[in-house]
Tab-separated table of C-alpha atoms in Angstrom:
chain	number	residue	atom	x	y	z
A	1	MET	CA	81.842	91.153	108.409
A	2	ILE	CA	82.498	88.095	106.288
A	3	GLU	CA	79.869	85.600	105.281
A	4	GLY	CA	80.514	81.908	105.506
A	5	SER	CA	78.829	78.758	104.331
A	6	PHE	CA	77.686	75.532	105.908
A	7	GLY	CA	79.198	72.257	104.712
A	8	ASP	CA	77.203	69.105	103.982
A	9	ASN	CA	77.889	67.843	107.496
A	10	GLY	CA	77.306	71.147	109.298
A	11	GLU	CA	80.893	72.387	109.017
A	12	LEU	CA	81.525	76.136	109.082
A	13	PHE	CA	83.568	77.537	106.178
A	14	PHE	CA	84.921	81.049	105.656
A	15	GLU	CA	87.027	82.495	102.850
A	16	ILE	CA	90.139	84.229	104.160
A	17	GLN	CA	93.340	85.487	102.568
A	18	LEU	CA	96.837	84.347	103.418
A	19	VAL	CA	99.522	86.940	102.671
A	20	GLY	CA	102.917	85.715	101.572
A	21	LEU	CA	106.246	87.315	102.386
A	22	SER	CA	106.238	88.905	98.903
A	23	GLY	CA	102.826	90.484	99.580
A	24	GLU	CA	101.001	88.083	97.280
A	25	GLU	CA	97.530	87.202	98.588
A	26	PHE	CA	96.056	83.710	98.410
A	27	PHE	CA	92.314	83.164	98.867
A	28	VAL	CA	91.546	79.976	100.803
A	29	GLU	CA	88.434	78.380	102.219
A	30	ALA	CA	89.054	77.706	105.909
A	31	LEU	CA	87.189	75.319	108.182
A	32	PHE	CA	86.242	76.998	111.475
A	33	ASP	CA	87.012	74.409	114.171
A	34	THR	CA	85.947	75.326	117.719
A	35	GLY	CA	87.729	72.183	118.913
A	36	PHE	CA	91.068	73.698	117.832
A	37	THR	CA	91.513	75.670	121.039
A	38	ASP	CA	95.308	76.098	121.040
A	39	GLY	CA	95.702	78.254	117.982
A	40	TRP	CA	94.531	80.758	115.420
A	41	LEU	CA	95.228	78.965	112.175
A	42	ALA	CA	96.608	75.655	110.915
A	43	ILE	CA	97.783	74.868	107.386
A	44	ASN	CA	99.452	71.983	105.576
A	45	THR	CA	103.221	72.066	105.108
A	46	GLN	CA	102.882	72.124	101.315
A	47	ASP	CA	100.995	75.444	101.497
A	48	LEU	CA	103.910	77.066	103.311
A	49	ASP	CA	106.234	77.027	100.288
A	50	ALA	CA	104.357	79.806	98.468
A	51	LEU	CA	103.970	81.910	101.630
A	52	GLN	CA	107.592	81.856	102.855
A	53	TRP	CA	106.602	82.797	106.408
A	54	SER	CA	109.208	82.957	109.212
A	55	LEU	CA	109.579	80.069	111.654
A	56	LEU	CA	108.808	81.021	115.270
A	57	ALA	CA	109.142	77.618	116.967
A	58	ALA	CA	109.967	74.104	115.774
A	59	GLN	CA	108.274	70.859	116.761
A	60	VAL	CA	105.801	72.162	119.319
A	61	GLU	CA	103.719	69.357	120.839
A	62	VAL	CA	99.956	69.894	120.655
A	63	MET	CA	97.053	67.696	121.759
A	64	THR	CA	94.771	66.971	118.791
A	65	ALA	CA	91.647	64.877	118.276
A	66	ARG	CA	93.978	62.100	117.070
A	67	GLY	CA	96.327	62.385	120.047
A	68	ASN	CA	99.550	64.342	120.475
A	69	ALA	CA	101.157	65.767	117.347
A	70	PHE	CA	104.094	68.031	116.590
A	71	PHE	CA	103.764	71.252	114.608
A	72	ASN	CA	106.096	73.988	113.484
A	73	ILE	CA	104.796	77.457	114.368
A	74	TYR	CA	105.208	80.242	111.802
A	75	GLU	CA	104.435	83.948	111.836
A	76	GLY	CA	101.575	84.261	109.372
A	77	ARG	CA	99.816	87.220	107.817
A	78	VAL	CA	96.069	86.811	107.319
A	79	ILE	CA	93.378	89.101	105.957
A	80	ILE	CA	90.003	88.521	107.561
A	81	ASP	CA	87.047	90.913	107.571
A	82	GLU	CA	89.164	93.346	105.495
A	83	THR	CA	91.747	93.549	108.291
A	84	GLU	CA	95.294	92.223	108.060
A	85	VAL	CA	96.581	90.538	111.214
A	86	VAL	CA	99.721	88.659	112.152
A	87	VAL	CA	99.094	85.408	114.026
A	88	PRO	CA	101.054	82.285	114.947
A	89	VAL	CA	100.199	79.507	112.477
A	90	HIS	CA	100.467	75.765	113.174
A	91	VAL	CA	101.998	73.976	110.181
A	92	GLY	CA	102.043	70.213	109.763
A	93	ASP	CA	101.995	67.419	107.192
A	94	ASP	CA	98.701	65.828	108.253
A	95	ILE	CA	96.434	68.896	108.088
A	96	PRO	CA	93.909	68.205	105.309
A	97	ASP	CA	92.239	71.659	105.337
A	98	THR	CA	93.118	75.191	106.314
A	99	ILE	CA	91.713	75.385	109.838
A	100	MET	CA	90.684	78.452	111.819
A	101	GLY	CA	90.966	77.916	115.574
A	102	SER	CA	88.676	79.119	118.312
A	103	LEU	CA	91.122	81.855	119.390
A	104	TRP	CA	89.425	83.962	116.697
A	105	LEU	CA	86.423	84.096	119.023
A	106	ASP	CA	88.491	86.263	121.404
A	107	VAL	CA	88.415	89.089	118.839
A	108	MET	CA	85.502	88.204	116.568
A	109	GLU	CA	81.795	87.499	116.833
A	110	LEU	CA	80.478	84.318	115.231
A	111	VAL	CA	76.797	84.255	114.244
A	112	ALA	CA	75.379	80.946	113.052
A	113	ASN	CA	71.749	80.293	112.214
A	114	LYS	CA	71.680	77.200	110.018
A	115	PRO	CA	67.893	77.105	109.447
A	116	LYS	CA	68.089	80.629	107.984
A	117	GLY	CA	71.415	80.008	106.230
A	118	VAL	CA	73.147	82.778	108.186
A	119	LEU	CA	76.839	82.381	108.999
A	120	THR	CA	78.953	85.467	109.678
A	121	LEU	CA	82.185	86.383	111.392
A	122	SER	CA	83.013	89.985	112.285
A	123	ILE	CA	85.684	91.790	114.246
A	124	VAL	CA	84.471	93.023	117.636
A	125	GLU	CA	85.192	96.697	118.192
A	126	ASN	CA	86.550	97.609	121.623
A	127	ASP	CA	84.330	100.072	123.484
């Protein structure tokens, strides 16, 4: 289980690790965005240089809150809840924050209780 924090405007933030091709790990604070329904993770193009991930697909069109946009999709390695996973990562120039998409909710449980200051994300074990 990882603990998150609430932003000033009610945003949900979690610290995750991005793993570069060399094995180097980078700690980042990621915004959990339930409106990002088409993906697992999105990062800015400038963050890709240090990671050196492999390109899976170029210029994939995605509907965003600002309209249609094009992203390159890379194979990314992420450590979350002490587990390393490989997920497709949307990479673009206009992504201001590292963003976690709602696909994480297919494999993780999100618990949010703002009045009590509780925000957790944990991997769901298959029964």
